[in-house]
Coordinates of C-alpha atoms in Angstrom, one line a residue:
X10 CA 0.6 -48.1 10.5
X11 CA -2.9 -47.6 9.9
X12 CA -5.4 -45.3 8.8
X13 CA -3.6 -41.7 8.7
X14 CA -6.0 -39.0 10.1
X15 CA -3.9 -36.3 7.9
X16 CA -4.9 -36.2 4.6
X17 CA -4.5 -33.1 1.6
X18 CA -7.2 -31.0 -0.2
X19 CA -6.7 -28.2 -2.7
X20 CA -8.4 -24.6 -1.4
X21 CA -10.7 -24.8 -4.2
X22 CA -12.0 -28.4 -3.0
X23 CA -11.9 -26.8 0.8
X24 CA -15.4 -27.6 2.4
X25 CA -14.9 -24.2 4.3
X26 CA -15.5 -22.3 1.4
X27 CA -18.8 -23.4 0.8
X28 CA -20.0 -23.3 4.0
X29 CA -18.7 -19.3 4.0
X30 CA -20.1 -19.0 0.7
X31 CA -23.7 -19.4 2.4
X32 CA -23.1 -16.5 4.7
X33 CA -21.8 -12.9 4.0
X34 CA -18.3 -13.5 5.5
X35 CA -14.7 -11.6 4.8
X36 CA -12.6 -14.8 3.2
X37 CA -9.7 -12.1 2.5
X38 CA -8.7 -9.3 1.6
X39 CA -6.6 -6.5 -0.3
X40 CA -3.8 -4.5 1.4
X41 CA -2.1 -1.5 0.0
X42 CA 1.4 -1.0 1.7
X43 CA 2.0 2.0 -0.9
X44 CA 0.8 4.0 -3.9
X45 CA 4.4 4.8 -4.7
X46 CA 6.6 2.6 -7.1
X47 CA 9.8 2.7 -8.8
X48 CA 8.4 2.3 -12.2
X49 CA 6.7 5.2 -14.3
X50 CA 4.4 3.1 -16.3
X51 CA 2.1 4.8 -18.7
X52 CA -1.4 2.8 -18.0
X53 CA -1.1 3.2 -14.6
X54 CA -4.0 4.2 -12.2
X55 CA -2.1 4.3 -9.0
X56 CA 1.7 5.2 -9.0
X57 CA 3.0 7.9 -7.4
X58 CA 6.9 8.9 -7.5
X59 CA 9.0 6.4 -5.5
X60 CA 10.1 9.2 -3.2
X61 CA 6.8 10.9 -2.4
X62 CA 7.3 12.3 0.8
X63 CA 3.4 13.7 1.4
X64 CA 2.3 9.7 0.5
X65 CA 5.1 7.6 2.7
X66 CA 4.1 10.0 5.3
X67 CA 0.5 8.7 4.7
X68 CA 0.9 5.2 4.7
X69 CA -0.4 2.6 7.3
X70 CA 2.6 2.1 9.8
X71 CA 3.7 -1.2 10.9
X72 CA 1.6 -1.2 14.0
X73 CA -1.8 -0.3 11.9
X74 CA -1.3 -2.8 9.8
X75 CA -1.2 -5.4 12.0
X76 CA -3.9 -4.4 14.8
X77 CA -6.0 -4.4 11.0
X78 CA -5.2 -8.0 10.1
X79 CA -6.0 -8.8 13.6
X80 CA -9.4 -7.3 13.2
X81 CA -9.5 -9.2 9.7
X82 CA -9.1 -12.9 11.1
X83 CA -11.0 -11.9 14.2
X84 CA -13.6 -11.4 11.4
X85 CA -12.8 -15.0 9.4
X86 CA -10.0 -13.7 7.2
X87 CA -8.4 -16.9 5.8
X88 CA -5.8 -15.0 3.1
X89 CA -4.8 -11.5 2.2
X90 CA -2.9 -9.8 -0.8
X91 CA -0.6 -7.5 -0.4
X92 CA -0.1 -4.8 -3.2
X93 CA 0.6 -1.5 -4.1
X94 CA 1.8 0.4 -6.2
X95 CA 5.0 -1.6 -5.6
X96 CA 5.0 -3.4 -2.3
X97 CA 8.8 -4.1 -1.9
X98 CA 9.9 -0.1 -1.9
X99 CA 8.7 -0.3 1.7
X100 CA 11.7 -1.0 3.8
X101 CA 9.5 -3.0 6.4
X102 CA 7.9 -5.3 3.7
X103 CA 10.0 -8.1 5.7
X104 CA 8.4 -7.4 8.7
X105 CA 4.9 -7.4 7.7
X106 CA 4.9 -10.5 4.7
X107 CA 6.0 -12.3 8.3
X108 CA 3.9 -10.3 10.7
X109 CA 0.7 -11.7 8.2
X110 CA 2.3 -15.1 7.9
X111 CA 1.9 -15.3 11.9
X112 CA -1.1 -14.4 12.2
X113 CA -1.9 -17.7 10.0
X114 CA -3.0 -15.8 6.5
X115 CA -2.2 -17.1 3.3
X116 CA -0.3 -14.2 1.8
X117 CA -0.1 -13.3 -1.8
X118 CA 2.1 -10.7 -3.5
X119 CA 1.7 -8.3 -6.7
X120 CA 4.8 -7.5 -7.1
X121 CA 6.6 -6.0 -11.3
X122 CA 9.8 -8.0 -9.5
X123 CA 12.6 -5.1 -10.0
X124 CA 13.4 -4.6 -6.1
X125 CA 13.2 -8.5 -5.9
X126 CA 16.8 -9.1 -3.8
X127 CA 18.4 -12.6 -2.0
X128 CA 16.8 -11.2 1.2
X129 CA 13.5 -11.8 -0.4
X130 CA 14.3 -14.9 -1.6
X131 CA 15.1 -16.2 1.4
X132 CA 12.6 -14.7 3.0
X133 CA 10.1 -16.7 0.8
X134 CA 11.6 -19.5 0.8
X135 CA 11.5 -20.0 4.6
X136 CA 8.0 -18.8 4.5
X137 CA 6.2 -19.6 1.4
X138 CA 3.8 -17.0 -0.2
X139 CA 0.2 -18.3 -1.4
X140 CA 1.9 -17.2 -5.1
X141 CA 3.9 -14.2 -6.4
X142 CA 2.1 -12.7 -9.6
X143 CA 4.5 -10.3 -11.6
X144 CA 3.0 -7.9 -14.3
X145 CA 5.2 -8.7 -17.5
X146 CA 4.9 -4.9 -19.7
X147 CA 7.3 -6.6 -22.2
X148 CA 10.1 -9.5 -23.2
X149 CA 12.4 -7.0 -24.9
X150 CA 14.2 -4.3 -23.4
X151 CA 12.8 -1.5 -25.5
X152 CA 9.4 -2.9 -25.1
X153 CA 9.2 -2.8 -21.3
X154 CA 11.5 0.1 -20.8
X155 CA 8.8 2.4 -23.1
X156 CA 5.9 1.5 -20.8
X157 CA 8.1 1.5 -17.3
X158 CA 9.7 4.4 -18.5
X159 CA 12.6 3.7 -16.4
X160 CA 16.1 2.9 -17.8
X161 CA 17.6 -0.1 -16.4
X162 CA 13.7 -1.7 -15.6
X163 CA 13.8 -4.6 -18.0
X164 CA 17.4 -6.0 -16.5
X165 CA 15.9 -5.3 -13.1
X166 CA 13.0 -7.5 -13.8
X167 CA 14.5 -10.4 -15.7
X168 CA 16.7 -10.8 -12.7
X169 CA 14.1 -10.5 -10.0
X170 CA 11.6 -13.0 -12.1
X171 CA 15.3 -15.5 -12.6
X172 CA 15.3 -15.0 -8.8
X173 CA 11.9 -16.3 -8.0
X174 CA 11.7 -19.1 -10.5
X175 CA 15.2 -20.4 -9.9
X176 CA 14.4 -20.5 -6.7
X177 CA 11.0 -22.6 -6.5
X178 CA 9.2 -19.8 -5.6
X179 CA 5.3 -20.3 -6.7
X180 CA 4.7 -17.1 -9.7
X181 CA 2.1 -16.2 -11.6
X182 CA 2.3 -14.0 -14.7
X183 CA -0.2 -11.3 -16.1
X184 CA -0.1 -8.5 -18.8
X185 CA -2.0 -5.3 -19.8
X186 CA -2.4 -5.5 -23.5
X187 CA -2.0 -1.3 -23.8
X188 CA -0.6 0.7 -27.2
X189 CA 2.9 0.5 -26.2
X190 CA 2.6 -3.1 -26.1
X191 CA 0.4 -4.7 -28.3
X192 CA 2.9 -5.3 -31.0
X193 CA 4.8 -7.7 -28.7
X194 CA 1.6 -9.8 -27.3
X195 CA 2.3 -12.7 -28.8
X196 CA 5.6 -13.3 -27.7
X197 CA 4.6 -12.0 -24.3
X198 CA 1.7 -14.4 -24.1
X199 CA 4.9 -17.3 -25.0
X200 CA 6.8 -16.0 -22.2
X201 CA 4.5 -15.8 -19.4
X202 CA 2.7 -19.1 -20.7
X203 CA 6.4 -21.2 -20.4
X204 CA 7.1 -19.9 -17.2
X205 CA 3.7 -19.3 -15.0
X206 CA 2.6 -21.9 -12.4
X207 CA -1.1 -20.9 -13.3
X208 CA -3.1 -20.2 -16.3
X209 CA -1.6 -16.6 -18.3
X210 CA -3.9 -14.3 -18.2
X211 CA -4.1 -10.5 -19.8
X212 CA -6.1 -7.4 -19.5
X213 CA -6.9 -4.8 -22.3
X214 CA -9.4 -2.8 -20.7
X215 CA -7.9 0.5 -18.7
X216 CA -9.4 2.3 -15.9
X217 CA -9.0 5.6 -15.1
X218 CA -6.6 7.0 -12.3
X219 CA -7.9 6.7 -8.4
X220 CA -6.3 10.7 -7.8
X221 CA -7.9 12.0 -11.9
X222 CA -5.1 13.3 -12.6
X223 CA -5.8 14.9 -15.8
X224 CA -2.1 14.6 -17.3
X225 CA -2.1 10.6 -16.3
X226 CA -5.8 10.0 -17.7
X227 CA -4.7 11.6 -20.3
X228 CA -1.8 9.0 -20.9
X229 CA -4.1 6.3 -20.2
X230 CA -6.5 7.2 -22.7
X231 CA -3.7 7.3 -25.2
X232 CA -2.6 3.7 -24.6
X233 CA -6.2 2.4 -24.7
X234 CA -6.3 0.1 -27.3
X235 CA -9.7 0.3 -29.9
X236 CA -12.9 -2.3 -29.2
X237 CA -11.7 -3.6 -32.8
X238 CA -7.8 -3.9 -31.6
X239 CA -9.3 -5.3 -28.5
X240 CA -11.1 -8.1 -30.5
X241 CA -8.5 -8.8 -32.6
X242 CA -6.1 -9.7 -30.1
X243 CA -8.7 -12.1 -28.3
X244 CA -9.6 -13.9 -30.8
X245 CA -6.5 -14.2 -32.2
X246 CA -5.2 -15.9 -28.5
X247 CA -6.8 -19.4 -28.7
X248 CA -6.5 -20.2 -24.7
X249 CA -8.4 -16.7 -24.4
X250 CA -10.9 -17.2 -27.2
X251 CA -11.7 -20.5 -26.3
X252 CA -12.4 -19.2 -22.9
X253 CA -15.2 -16.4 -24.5
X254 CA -16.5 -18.8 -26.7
X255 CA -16.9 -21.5 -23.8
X256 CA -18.7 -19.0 -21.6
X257 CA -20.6 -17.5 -24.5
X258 CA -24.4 -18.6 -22.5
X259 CA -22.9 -16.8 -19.3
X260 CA -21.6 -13.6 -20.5
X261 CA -24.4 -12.6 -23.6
X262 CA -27.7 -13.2 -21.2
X263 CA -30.8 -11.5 -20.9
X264 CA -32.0 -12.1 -17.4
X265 CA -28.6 -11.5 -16.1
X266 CA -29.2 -7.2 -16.9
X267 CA -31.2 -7.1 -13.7
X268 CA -34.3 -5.3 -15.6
X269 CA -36.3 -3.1 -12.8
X270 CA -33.8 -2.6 -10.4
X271 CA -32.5 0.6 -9.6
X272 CA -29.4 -0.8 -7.2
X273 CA -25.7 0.0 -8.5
X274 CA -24.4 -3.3 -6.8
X275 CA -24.7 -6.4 -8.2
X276 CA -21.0 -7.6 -8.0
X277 CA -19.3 -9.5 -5.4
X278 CA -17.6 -6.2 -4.2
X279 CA -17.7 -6.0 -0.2
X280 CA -19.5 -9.6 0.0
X281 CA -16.5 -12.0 0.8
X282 CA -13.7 -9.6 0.4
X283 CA -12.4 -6.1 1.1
X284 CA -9.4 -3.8 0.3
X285 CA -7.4 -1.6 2.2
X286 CA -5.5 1.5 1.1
X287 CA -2.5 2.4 2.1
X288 CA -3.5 5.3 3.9
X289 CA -6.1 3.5 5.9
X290 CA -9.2 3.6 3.9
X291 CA -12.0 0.3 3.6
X292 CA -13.1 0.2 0.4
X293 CA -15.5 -3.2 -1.3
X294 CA -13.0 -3.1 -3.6
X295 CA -9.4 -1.3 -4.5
X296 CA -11.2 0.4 -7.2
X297 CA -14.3 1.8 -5.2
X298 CA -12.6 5.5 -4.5
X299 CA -16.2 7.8 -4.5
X300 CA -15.9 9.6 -1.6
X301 CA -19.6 8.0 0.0
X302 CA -18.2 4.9 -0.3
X303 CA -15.1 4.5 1.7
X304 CA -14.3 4.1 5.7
X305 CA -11.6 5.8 7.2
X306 CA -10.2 2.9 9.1
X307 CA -7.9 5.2 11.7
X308 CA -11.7 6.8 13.2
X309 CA -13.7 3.3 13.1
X310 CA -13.1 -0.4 12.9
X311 CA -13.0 -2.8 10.6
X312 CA -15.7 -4.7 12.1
X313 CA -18.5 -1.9 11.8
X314 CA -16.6 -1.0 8.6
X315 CA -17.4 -4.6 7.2
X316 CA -21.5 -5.4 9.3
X317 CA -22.9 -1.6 9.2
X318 CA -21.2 0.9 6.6
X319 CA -20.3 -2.2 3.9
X320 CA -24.0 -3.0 3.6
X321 CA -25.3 0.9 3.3
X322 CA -22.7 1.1 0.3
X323 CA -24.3 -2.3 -1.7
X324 CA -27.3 -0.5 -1.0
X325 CA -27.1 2.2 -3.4
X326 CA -29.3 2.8 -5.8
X327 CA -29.6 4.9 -9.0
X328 CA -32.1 7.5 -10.3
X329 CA -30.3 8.2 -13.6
X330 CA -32.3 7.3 -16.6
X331 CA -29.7 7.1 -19.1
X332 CA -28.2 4.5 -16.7
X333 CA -31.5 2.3 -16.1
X334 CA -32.6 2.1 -19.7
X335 CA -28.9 1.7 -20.9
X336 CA -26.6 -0.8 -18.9
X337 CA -28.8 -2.0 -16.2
X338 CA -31.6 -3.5 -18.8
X339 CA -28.2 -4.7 -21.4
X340 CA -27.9 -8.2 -21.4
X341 CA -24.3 -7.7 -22.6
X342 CA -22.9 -5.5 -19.6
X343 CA -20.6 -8.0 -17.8
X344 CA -18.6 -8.1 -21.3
X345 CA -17.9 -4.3 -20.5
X346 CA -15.6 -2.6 -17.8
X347 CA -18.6 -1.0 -16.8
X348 CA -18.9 -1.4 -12.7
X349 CA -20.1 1.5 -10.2
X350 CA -16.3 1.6 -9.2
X351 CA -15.0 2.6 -12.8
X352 CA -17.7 4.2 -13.9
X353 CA -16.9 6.9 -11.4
X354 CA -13.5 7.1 -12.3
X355 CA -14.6 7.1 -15.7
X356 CA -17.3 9.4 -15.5
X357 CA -17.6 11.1 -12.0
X358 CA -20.7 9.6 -11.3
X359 CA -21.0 5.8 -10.4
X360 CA -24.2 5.7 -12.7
X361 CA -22.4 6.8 -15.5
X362 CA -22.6 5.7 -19.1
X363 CA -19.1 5.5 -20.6
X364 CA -19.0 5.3 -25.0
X365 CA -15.8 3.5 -24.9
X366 CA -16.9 1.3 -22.1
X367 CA -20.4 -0.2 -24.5
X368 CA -18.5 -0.1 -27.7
X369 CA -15.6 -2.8 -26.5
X370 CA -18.5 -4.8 -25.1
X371 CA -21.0 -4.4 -28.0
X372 CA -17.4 -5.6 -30.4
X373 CA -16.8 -8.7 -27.8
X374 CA -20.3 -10.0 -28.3
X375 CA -20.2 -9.4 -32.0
X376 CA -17.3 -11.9 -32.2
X377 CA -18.6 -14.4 -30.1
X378 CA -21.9 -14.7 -31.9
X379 CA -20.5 -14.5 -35.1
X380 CA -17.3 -17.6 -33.7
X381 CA -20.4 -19.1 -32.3
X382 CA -22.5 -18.9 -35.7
X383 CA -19.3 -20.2 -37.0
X384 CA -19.0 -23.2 -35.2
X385 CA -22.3 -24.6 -35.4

């Protein structure tokens, strides 16, 4: 028939991107449709109790959400993810995954898969998400149910996941490496590994909670695990050690401490993406809760959210000493949690120094050198 004028391209290999990537320019974004969820889990910076009344009453209705996303593609928004706490409690979910879909975003989902029903199924199946990533807290039921703390979770979750995969439906897989937890890894890294569509990957740094709650902090802090524990379980993962020791030059770098300069921001945060709470707040990113530094969306718009009060925010500087001789002149900060956004939760002030924060990084770099020494 001839040459066809349709051909396929994966998003990374997308032209687009670069040509957006030249430009400040909102490629997607986060959305919030709750801070409630019907787990309990102890690490957790967000939850609130599934039947919070004060925080359902807060949350972004249907008709806010979508006169948002129209703003967003208005604005070049190609995708969005749509979190939580846990997404699916909200009776309309439905509704907006399709109101989102229409408006010609790619839509992703975080979802711990419990509430995951044959109406969602079908739902996805007729109108594919970007991906599904589930959070997997364990592969035994005492395991998951003493992080969830909710009887009944871990049967809840095998059958959602069983639901999605048996079903076609694209999921990626992700754990928190916390105390109650860290005994299982290795079979958790197995299971998500046999049964993602993507690379596994794993956390086992904590922030702090977005409300500081003391009694939740408090729980967090216990299930932290040590920058020795941390180590250990890195390096003990080869896909994850590998990945250290291959970007060894990157992350252990001298000119990469931005010596001199006295600005907070030097992530991407608020350059090609934003988040939205659900109770209608632009923030650079989901984390970014100091009160200077978010945009109540109900009394502006997201566009002079996004071209006037973004670029005051990533204009911040700093005038704390203990924060320009410490972490902005050390070379080894991006292998810390260290960020403005967690070093307020961490510390109250986004130019905060944080103990645990340098001694996990100061560990991680101490491996690599000494794998690295190793290897040579």
């Amino acid at each position: 028939m001839g040459d066809s004028f349709v051909s396929s391209t994966s998003l990374p290999d997308y032209v687009l991107w670069e040509r957006l990537n030249a430009k400040r320019a909102p490629i997607g974004f986060e959305l919030e449709l709750t801070a409630r969820c019907n787990n309990d889990c102890r690490h957790c910076y967000i939850n609130l109790p599934a039947g919070d009344r004060q925080a359902q009453r807060n949350e972004l209705s249907v008709e806010e959400i979508s006169a948002i996303a129209d703003q967003a593609v208005e604005l070049g928004a190609l995708w969005v993810l749509i979190t939580g706490g846990e997404p699916l409690l909200r009776k309309d979910f439905n509704e907006i995954y399709l109101i989102l879909k229409k408006k010609g975003l790619l839509v992703s989902v975080f979802t711990n898969a419990c509430l995951i029903t044959d109406t969602h199924i079908e739902l996805f199946r007729k109108y594919p998400p970007r991906d599904i990533e589930v959070s997997v807290y364990g592969v035994t039921q005492a395991t998951y149910e003493s992080v969830t703390r909710k009887v009944g979770s871990y049967a809840a979750f095998r059958r959602g996941l069983d639901l999605l995969l048996q079903n076609g439906v694209k999921v990626r897989l992700k754990a928190m490496a916390i105390r109650s937890n860290a005994h299982e890894l290795p079979e958790i890294a197995s299971f998500c590994r046999e049964n993602t569509c993507d690379t596994f990957r794993f956390d086992p740094l904590l922030h702090l909670r977005y409300d500081s709650n003391p009694h939740r902090n408090a729980e967090i802090q216990a299930e932290r695990l040590s920058p020795a524990e941390i180590v250990s379980i890195e390096q003990a993962d080869e896909d994850r050690a590998d990945m250290l020791q291959q970007k060894c030059a990157e992350l252990i770098a001298p000119e990469r401490s931005h010596i001199d300069c006295d600005h907070l921001f030097h992530c991407g945060a608020g350059q090609s993406n934003f988040s939205i709470s659900y109770d209608g707040y632009f923030q650079l990113c989901s984390s970014l809760h100091h009160p200077e530094c978010i945009y109540n969306l109900r009394q502006g718009s997201l566009s002079d959210a996004w071209y006037n009060f973004a670029p005051r925010v990533r204009d911040m500087r700093s005038g704390n000493p203990e924060f320009l001789e410490k972490c902005r002149k050390c070379p080894i900060v991006n292998l810390c949690l260290w960020c403005p956004a967690n070093a307020h939760l961490e510390c109250g002030q986004m130019d905060g120094w944080s103990d645990y924060f340098c001694r996990v990084a100061h560990a991680r770099a101490e491996a690599i050198r000494a794998s690295s020494s190793a290897g040579d």
